[in-house]
Coordinates of C-alpha atoms and ligand atoms in Angstrom, one line a residue:
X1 CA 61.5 108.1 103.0
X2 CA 63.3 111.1 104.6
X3 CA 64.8 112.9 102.1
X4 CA 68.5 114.5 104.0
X5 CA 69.2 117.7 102.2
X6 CA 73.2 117.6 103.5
X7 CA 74.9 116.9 100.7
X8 CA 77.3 114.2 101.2
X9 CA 80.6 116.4 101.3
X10 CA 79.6 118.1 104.1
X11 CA 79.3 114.8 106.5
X12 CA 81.8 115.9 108.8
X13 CA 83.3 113.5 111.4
X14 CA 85.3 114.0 114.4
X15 CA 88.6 113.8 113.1
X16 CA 90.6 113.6 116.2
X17 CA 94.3 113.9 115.1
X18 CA 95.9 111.3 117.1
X19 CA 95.2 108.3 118.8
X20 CA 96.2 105.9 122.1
X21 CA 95.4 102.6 122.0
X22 CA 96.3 101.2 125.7
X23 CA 96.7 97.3 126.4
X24 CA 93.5 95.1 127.1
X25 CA 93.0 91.8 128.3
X26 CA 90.4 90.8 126.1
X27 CA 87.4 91.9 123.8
X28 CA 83.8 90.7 123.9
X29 CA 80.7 91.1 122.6
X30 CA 78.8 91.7 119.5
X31 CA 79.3 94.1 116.6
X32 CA 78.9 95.6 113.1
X33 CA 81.4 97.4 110.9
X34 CA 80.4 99.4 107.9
X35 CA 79.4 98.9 104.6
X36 CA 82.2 97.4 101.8
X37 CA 84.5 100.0 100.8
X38 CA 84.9 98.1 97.2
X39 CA 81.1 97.3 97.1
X40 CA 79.9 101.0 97.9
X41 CA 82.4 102.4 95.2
X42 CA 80.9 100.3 92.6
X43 CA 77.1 100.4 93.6
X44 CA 77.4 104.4 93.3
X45 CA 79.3 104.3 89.4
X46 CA 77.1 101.7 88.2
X47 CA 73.7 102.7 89.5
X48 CA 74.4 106.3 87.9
X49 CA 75.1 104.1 84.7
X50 CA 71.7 102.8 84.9
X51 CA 68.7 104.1 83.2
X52 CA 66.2 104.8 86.1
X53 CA 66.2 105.2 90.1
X54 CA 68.3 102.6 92.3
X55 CA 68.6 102.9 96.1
X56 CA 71.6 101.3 98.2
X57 CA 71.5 101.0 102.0
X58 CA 74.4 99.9 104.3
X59 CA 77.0 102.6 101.9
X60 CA 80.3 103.0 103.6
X61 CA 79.8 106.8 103.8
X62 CA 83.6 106.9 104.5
X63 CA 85.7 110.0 102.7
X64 CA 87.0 107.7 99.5
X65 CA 83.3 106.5 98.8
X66 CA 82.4 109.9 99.1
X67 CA 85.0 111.2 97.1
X68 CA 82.9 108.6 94.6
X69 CA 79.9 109.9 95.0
X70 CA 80.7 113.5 94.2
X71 CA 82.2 112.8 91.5
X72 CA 79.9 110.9 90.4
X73 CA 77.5 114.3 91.0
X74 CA 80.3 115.9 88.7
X75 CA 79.4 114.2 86.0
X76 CA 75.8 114.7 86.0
X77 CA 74.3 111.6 88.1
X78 CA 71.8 112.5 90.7
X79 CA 73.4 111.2 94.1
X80 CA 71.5 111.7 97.1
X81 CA 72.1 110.3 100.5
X82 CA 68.4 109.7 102.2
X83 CA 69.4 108.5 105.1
X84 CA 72.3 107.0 107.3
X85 CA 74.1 104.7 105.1
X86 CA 70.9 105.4 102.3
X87 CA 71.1 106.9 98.6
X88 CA 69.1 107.1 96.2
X89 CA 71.1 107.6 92.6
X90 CA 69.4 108.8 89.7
X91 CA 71.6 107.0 86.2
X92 CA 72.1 109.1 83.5
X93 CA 72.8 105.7 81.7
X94 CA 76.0 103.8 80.0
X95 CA 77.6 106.7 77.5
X96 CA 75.5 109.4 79.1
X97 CA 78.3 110.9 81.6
X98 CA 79.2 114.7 81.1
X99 CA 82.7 116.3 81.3
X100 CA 83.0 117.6 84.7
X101 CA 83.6 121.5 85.2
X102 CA 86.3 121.5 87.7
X103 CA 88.8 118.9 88.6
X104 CA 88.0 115.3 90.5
X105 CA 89.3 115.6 93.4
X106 CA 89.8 111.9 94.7
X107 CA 91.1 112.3 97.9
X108 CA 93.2 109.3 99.4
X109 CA 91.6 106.8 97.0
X110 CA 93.2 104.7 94.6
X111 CA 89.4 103.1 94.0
X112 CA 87.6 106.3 92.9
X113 CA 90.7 107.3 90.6
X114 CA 91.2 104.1 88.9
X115 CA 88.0 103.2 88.1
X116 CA 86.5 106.3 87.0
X117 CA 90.0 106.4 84.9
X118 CA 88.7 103.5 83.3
X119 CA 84.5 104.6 83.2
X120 CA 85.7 107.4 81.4
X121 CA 88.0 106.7 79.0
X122 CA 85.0 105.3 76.2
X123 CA 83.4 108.6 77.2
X124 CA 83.5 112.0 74.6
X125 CA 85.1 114.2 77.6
X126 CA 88.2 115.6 79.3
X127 CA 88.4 115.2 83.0
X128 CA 91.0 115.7 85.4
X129 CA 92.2 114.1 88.6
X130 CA 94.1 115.4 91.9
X131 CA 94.0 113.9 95.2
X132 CA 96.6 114.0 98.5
X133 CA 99.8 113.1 98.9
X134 CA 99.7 109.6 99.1
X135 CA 97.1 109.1 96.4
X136 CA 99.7 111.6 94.1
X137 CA 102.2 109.0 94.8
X138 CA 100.4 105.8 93.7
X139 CA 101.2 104.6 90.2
X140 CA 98.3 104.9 87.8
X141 CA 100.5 103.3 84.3
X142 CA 98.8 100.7 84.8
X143 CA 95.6 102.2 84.0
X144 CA 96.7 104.6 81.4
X145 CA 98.1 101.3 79.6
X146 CA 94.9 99.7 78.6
X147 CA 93.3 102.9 78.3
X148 CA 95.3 104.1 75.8
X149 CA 95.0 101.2 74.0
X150 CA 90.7 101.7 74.2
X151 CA 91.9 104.9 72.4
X152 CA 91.9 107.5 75.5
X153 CA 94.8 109.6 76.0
X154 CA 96.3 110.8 79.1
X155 CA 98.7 113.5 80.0
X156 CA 100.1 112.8 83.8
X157 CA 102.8 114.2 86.0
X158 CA 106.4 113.1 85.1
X159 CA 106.4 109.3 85.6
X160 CA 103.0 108.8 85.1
X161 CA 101.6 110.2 88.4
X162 CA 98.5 112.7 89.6
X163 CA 97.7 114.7 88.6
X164 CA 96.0 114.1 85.1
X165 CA 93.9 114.9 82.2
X166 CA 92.3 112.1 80.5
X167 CA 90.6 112.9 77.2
X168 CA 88.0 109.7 76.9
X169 CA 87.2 108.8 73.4
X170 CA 83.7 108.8 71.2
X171 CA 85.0 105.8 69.4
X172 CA 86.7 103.1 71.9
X173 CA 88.0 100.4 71.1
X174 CA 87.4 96.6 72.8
X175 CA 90.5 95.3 74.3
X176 CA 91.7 91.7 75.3
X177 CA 93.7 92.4 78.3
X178 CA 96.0 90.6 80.6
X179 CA 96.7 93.0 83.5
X180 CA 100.3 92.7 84.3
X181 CA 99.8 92.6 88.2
X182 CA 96.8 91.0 89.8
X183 CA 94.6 93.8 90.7
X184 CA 90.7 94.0 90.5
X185 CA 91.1 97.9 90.3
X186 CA 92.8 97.1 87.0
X187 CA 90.2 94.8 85.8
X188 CA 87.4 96.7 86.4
X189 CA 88.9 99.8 85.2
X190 CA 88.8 97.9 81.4
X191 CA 85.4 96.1 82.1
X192 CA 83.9 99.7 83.0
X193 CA 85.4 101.2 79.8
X194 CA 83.6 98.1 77.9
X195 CA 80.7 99.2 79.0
X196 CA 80.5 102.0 76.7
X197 CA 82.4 100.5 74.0
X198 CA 81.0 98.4 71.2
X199 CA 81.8 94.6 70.5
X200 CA 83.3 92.2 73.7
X201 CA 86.1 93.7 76.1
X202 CA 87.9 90.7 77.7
X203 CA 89.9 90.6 80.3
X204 CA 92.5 87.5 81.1
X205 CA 93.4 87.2 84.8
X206 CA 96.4 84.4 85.7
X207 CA 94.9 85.0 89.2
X208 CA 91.4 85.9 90.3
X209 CA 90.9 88.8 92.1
X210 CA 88.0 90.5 94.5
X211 CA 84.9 89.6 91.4
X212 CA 82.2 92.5 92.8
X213 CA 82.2 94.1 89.9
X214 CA 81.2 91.2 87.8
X215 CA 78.7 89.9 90.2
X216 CA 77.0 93.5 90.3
X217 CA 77.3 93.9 86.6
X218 CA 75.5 90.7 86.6
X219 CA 73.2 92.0 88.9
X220 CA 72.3 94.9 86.7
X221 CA 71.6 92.8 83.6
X222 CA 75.0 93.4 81.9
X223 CA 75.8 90.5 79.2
X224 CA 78.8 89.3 81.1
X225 CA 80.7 85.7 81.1
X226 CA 83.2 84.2 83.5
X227 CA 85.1 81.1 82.5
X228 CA 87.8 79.8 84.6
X229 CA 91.5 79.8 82.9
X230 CA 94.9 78.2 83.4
X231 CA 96.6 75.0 84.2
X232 CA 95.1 75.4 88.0
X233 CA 92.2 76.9 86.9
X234 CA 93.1 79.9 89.2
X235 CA 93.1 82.8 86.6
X236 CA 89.9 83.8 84.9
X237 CA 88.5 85.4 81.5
X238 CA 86.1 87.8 81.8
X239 CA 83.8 88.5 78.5
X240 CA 82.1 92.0 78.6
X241 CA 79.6 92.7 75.8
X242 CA 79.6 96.3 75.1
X243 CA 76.9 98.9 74.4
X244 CA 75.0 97.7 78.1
X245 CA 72.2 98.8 79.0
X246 CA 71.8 98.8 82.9
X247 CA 69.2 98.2 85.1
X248 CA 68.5 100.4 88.4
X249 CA 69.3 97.9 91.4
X250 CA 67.8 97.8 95.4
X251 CA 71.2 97.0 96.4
X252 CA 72.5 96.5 100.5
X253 CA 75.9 96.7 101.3
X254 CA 77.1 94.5 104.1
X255 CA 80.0 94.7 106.3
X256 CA 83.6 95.1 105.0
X257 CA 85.8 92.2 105.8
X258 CA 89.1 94.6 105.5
X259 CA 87.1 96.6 108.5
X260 CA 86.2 93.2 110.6
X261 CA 90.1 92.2 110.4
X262 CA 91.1 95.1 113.0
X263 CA 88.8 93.2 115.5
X264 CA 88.7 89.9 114.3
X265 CA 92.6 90.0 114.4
X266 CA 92.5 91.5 118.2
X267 CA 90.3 89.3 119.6
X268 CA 92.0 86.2 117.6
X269 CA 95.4 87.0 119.6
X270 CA 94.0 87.5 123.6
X271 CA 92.7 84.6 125.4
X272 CA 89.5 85.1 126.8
X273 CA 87.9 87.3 124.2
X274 CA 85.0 85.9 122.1
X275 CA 83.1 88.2 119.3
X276 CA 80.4 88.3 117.1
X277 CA 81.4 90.7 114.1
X278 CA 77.8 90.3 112.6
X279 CA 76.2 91.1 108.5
X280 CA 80.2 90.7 107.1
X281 CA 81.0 90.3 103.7
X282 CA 82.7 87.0 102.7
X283 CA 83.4 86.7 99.2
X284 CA 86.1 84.0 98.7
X285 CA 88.6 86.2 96.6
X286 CA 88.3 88.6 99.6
X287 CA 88.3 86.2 102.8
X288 CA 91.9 84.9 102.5
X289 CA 92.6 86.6 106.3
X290 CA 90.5 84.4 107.9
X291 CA 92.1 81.4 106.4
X292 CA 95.6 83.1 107.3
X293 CA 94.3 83.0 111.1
X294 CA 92.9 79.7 110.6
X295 CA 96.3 78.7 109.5
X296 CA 97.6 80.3 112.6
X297 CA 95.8 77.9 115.0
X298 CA 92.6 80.7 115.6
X299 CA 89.5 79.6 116.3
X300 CA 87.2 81.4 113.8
X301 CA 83.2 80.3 112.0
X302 CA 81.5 82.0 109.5
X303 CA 78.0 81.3 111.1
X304 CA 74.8 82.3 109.4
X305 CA 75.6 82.1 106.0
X306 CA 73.5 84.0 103.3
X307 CA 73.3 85.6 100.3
X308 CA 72.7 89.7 100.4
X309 CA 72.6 91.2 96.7
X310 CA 74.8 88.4 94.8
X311 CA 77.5 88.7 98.2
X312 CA 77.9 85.9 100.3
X313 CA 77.4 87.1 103.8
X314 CA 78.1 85.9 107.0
X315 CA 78.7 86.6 110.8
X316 CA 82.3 85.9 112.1
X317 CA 82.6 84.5 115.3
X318 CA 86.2 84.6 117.1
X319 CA 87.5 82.9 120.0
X320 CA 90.6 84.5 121.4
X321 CA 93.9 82.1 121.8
X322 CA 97.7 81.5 121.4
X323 CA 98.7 82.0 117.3
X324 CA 101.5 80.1 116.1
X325 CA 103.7 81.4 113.1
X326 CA 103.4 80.5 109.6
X327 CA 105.1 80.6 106.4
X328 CA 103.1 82.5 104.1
X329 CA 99.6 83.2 103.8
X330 CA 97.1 80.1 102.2
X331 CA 96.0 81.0 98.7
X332 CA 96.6 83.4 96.6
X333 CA 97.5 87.0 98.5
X334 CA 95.4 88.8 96.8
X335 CA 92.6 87.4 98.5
X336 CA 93.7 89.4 101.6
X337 CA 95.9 92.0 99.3
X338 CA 94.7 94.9 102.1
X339 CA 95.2 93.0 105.5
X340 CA 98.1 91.8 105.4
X341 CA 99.2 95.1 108.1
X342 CA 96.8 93.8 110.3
X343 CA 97.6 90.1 109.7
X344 CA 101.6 91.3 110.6
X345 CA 100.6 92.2 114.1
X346 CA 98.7 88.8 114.6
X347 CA 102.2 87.4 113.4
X348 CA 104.2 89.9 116.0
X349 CA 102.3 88.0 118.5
X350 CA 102.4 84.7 117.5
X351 CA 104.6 82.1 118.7
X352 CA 107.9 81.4 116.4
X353 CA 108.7 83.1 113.4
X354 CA 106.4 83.8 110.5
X355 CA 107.7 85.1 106.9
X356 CA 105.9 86.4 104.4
X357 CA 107.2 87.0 100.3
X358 CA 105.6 87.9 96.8
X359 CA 104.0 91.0 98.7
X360 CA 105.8 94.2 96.4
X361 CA 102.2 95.5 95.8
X362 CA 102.0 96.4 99.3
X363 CA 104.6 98.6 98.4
X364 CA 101.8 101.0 96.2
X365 CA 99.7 101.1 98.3
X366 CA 98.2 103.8 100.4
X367 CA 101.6 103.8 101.9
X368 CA 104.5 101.8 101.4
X369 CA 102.8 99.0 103.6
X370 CA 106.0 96.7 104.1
X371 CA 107.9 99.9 105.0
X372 CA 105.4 101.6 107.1
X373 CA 104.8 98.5 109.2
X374 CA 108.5 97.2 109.4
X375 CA 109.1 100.4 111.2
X376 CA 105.5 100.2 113.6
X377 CA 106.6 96.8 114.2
X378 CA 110.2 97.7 115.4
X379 CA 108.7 100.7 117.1
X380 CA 106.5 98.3 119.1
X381 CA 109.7 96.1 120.2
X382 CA 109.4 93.1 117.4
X383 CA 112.2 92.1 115.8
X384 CA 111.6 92.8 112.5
X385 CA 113.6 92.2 109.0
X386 CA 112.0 93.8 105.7
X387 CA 112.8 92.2 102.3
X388 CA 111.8 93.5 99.0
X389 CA 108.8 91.8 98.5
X390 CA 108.0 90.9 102.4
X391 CA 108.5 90.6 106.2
X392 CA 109.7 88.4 108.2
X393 CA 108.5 88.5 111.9
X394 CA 109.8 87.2 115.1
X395 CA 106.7 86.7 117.3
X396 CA 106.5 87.5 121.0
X397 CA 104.5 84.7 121.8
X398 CA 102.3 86.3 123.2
X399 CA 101.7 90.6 123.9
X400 CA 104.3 92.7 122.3
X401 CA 106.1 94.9 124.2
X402 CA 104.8 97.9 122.8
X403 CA 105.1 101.9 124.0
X404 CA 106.4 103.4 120.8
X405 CA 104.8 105.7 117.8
X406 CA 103.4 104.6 115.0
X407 CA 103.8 107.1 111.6
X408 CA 100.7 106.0 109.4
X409 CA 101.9 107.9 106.5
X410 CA 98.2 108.8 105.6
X411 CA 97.2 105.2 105.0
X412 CA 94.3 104.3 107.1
X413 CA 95.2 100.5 107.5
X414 CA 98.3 102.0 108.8
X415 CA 96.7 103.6 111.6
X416 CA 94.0 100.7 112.6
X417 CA 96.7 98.4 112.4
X418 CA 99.3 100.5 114.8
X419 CA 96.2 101.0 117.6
X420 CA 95.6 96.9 117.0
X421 CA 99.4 96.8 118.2
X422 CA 98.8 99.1 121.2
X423 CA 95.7 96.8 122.6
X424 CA 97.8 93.5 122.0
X425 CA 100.9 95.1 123.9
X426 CA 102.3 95.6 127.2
X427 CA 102.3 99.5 126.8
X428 CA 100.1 101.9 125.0
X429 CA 101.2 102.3 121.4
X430 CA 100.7 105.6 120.2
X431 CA 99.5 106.7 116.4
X432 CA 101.1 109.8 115.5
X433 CA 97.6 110.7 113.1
X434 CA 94.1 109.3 113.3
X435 CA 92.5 111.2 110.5
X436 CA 93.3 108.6 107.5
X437 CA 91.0 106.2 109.8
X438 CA 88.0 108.4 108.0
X439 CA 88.3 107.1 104.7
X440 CA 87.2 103.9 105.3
X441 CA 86.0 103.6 109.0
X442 CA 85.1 106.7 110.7
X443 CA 83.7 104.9 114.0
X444 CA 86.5 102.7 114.3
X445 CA 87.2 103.8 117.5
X446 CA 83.6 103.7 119.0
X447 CA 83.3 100.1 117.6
X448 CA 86.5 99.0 118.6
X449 CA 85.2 100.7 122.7
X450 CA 81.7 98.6 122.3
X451 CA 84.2 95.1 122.3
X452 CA 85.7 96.7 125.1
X453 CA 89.3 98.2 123.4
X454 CA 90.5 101.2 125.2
X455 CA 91.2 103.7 122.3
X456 CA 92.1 106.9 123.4
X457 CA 91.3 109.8 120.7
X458 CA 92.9 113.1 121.2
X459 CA 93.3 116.3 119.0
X460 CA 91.6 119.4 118.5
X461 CA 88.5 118.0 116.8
X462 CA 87.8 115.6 119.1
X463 CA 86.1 116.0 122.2
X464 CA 87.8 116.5 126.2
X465 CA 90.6 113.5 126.6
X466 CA 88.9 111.8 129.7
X467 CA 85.2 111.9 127.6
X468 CA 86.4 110.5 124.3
X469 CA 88.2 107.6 125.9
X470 CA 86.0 104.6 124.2
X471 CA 86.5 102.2 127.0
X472 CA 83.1 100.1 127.6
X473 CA 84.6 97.3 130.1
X474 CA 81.6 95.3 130.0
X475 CA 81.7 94.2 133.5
X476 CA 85.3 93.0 133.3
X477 CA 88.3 94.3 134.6
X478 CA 90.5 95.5 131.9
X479 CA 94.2 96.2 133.7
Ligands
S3P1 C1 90.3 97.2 95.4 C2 91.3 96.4 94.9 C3 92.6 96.3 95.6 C4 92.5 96.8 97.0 C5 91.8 98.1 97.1 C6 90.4 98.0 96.6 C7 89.0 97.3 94.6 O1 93.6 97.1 94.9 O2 93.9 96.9 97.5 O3 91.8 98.5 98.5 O4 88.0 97.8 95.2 O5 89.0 96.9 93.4 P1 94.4 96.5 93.7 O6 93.5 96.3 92.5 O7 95.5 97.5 93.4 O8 95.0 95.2 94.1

């Protein structure tokens, strides 16, 4: 095994500051995306949980994961990266974490803060948490809530904001909590703090969310139950018996779905374009966007179906075609809870009018997400109306007209979503600031060039404009 001495804060990436995304006729061909952002958060804080050596291959080595992984470092787990996309951790195992000499510094990522919130609350230390602007923003009551109730106290920024100091407790307490909003980030915060806490933490969910932290829990030999609740049998109760002891796991990542939808939802709206997005995550509480396209009259396959570390995994194949409108997504949202920006451009250029409500989460997340893509959306030339908990979106029928700027308001969905726009539309569409595409897909614009998109990338960290153009044609003319 090669062992890569970089440690992982120093990958660098171009980080081009702004981006073109120019019109295409269609995309072809066959391609990857990284590893699972949620999947690669959790197989770094568990495997330094575990007593012994585990090694993950396919991590997302995106800035939030790796805001993960050195905090992770902080608190005295050995985290080495090995290889592209390899790392070996070394556990210090469950109750073993130290308190961490300077600040965490968590970047953009809502993940890393809330979990490790959680992780760390049945631990004896006092750790503190900054991160950027957006992250700063992004209400974190609703992990201090069942923490504080484990016995952890926190002291946060006026209205309950970053930054903070938690002070985790020796002598937690197990909880039976019912998260008040449907959010995995909540639920695993309070199943991490179980781990470390004697007696059974439960957790009552009226909806499930994305379950990868119970599967790899599982994985790891955790004494963990799921039993389905409610009238519909939608909502779930998780049973967490505490004092685990965890085993070191061989664990590969595959591709994140939330990645595939900026092609899968491109090549779903030109006729013409066919593509193989291969090695893709496919966990039911995380596929809902490809039954939204389904829904929308795309024709989309999960072929090759398998099973890759407890993940169901499959290659998505989509045939580009003419999308009709629709009221609402299928399912619960939460099953698509971070593409719905991307799922709003499909609906800009579908045919008819498409609304979508119960979506004020979006509101907290990297950006406001309604907000941010009302205005990309008008920008673009789509009429546009925003409600309080939704969208509703006149479709072109076809490309949008395009030409205008999108603001991403450091939210990387923001930003893939905005150059999705520009290759769906008459006229480029221009994205004001690239960089938040690094947190969770640094190559976004090389994969995006390999279908054959035409993403320009300019800035001062990027190299000449005419070079970094990532236009492969593949034989077909593009005008
Ligand atoms: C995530 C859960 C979701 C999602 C986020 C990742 C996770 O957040 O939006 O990108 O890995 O648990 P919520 O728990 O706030 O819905």
């Amino acid at each position: 095994m090669v062992t890569d001495p970089v440690p992982s804060e120093s990958l660098s990436y171009d980080r081009p500051l702004k981006l073109i995304a120019h019109p295409v006729r269609h995309l072809r061909g066959t391609a990857r995306v990284p590893g699972d952002k949620s999947l690669s958060h959790r197989a770094i804080m568990l495997s330094a949980l575990a007593v012994g050596k585990s090694f993950i291959s396919g991590l997302l080595e995106g800035e939030d994961v790796l805001a993960t992984a050195a905090a992770m470092r902080a608190l005295g787990a050995t985290v080495t990266r090995v290889g592209a996309g390899a790392w070996e951790v070394h556990g210090v195992g469950v109750g073993g974490l130290a308190t961490p000499v300077q600040a965490l510094d968590m970047g953009n990522s809502g993940t890393s803060t809330r979990l490790l919130m959680g992780l760390l609350a049945s631990h004896d230390l006092t750790a503190t948490f900054v991160g950027d602007a957006s992250l700063t923003r992004r209400p974190m009551a609703r992990i201090i809530d069942p923490i504080t109730l484990i016995g952890a106290s926190v002291s946060a920024r006026e209205g309950r904001f970053l930054p903070l100091t938690l002070v985790g407790t020796p002598e937690p307490l197990p909880i039976d909590y019912s998260p008040a909003v449907a959010s995995a980030q909540v639920k695993s915060a309070v199943l991490l703090a179980g781990l470390n806490t004697p007696g059974t933490t439960i957790v009552r969910e009226k909806v499930a969310t994305r379950d990868h932290t119970e599967r790899l829990l599982t994985a790891m030999g955790a004494d963990l139950r799921v039993d389905r609740d409610g009238e519909s049998g939608a909502g779930r109760i998780i049973r967490l018996a505490g004092h685990a002891e965890l085993n070191p796991i061989t664990l590969s990542v595959p591709g994140d779905i939330s990645s595939a939808a900026f092609p899968v939802v491109a090549a779903a709206a030109l006729p013409g374009s066919d593509i193989l997005i291969e090695g893709v995550g496919v966990n039911p509480l995380r596929s809902g966007i490809v039954d939204a396209l389904i829904a929308m009259g795309s024709d989309i396959r999960l072929e090759n179906m398998q099973t890759l570390s407890g993940e169901p995994v499959a290659d998505i194949r989509v045939r580009g075609g003419k999308l009709h409108a629709i009221d609402g997504v299928p399912g619960d949202p939460s099953r698509m809870i971070d593409e719905f920006p991307v799922l709003f451009v499909a609906a800009a250029c579908a045919h008819g009018t498409s609304r979508f409500t119960g979506l004020a989460e979006l509101r907290v997340k990297e950006s406001d997400r309604l907000s941010a893509m009302a205005h990309a959306l008008a920008q673009a030339g789509i009429r546009v109306e925003e409600l309080e908990d939704g969208l509703v979106i006149h479709g072109c029928g076809g490309l949008v007209p395009g030409g205008g700027h999108v603001d991403p308001r450091l939210d990387h969905r923001i930003a893939m979503s905005g150059a999705i726009l520009g290759l769906l539309a008459e006229r480029p569409v221009h994205v004001d600031d690239a960089t938040p595409i690094a947190t969770s897909f640094p190559d976004f614009a090389t994969v995006m060039g390999a279908l054959g998109a035409d993403i320009e990338l300019t800035g001062p960290h990027s190299p000449e404009p005419s070079a970094s153009r990532a236009v492969f044609l593949n034989g077909q003319n593009n005008d």
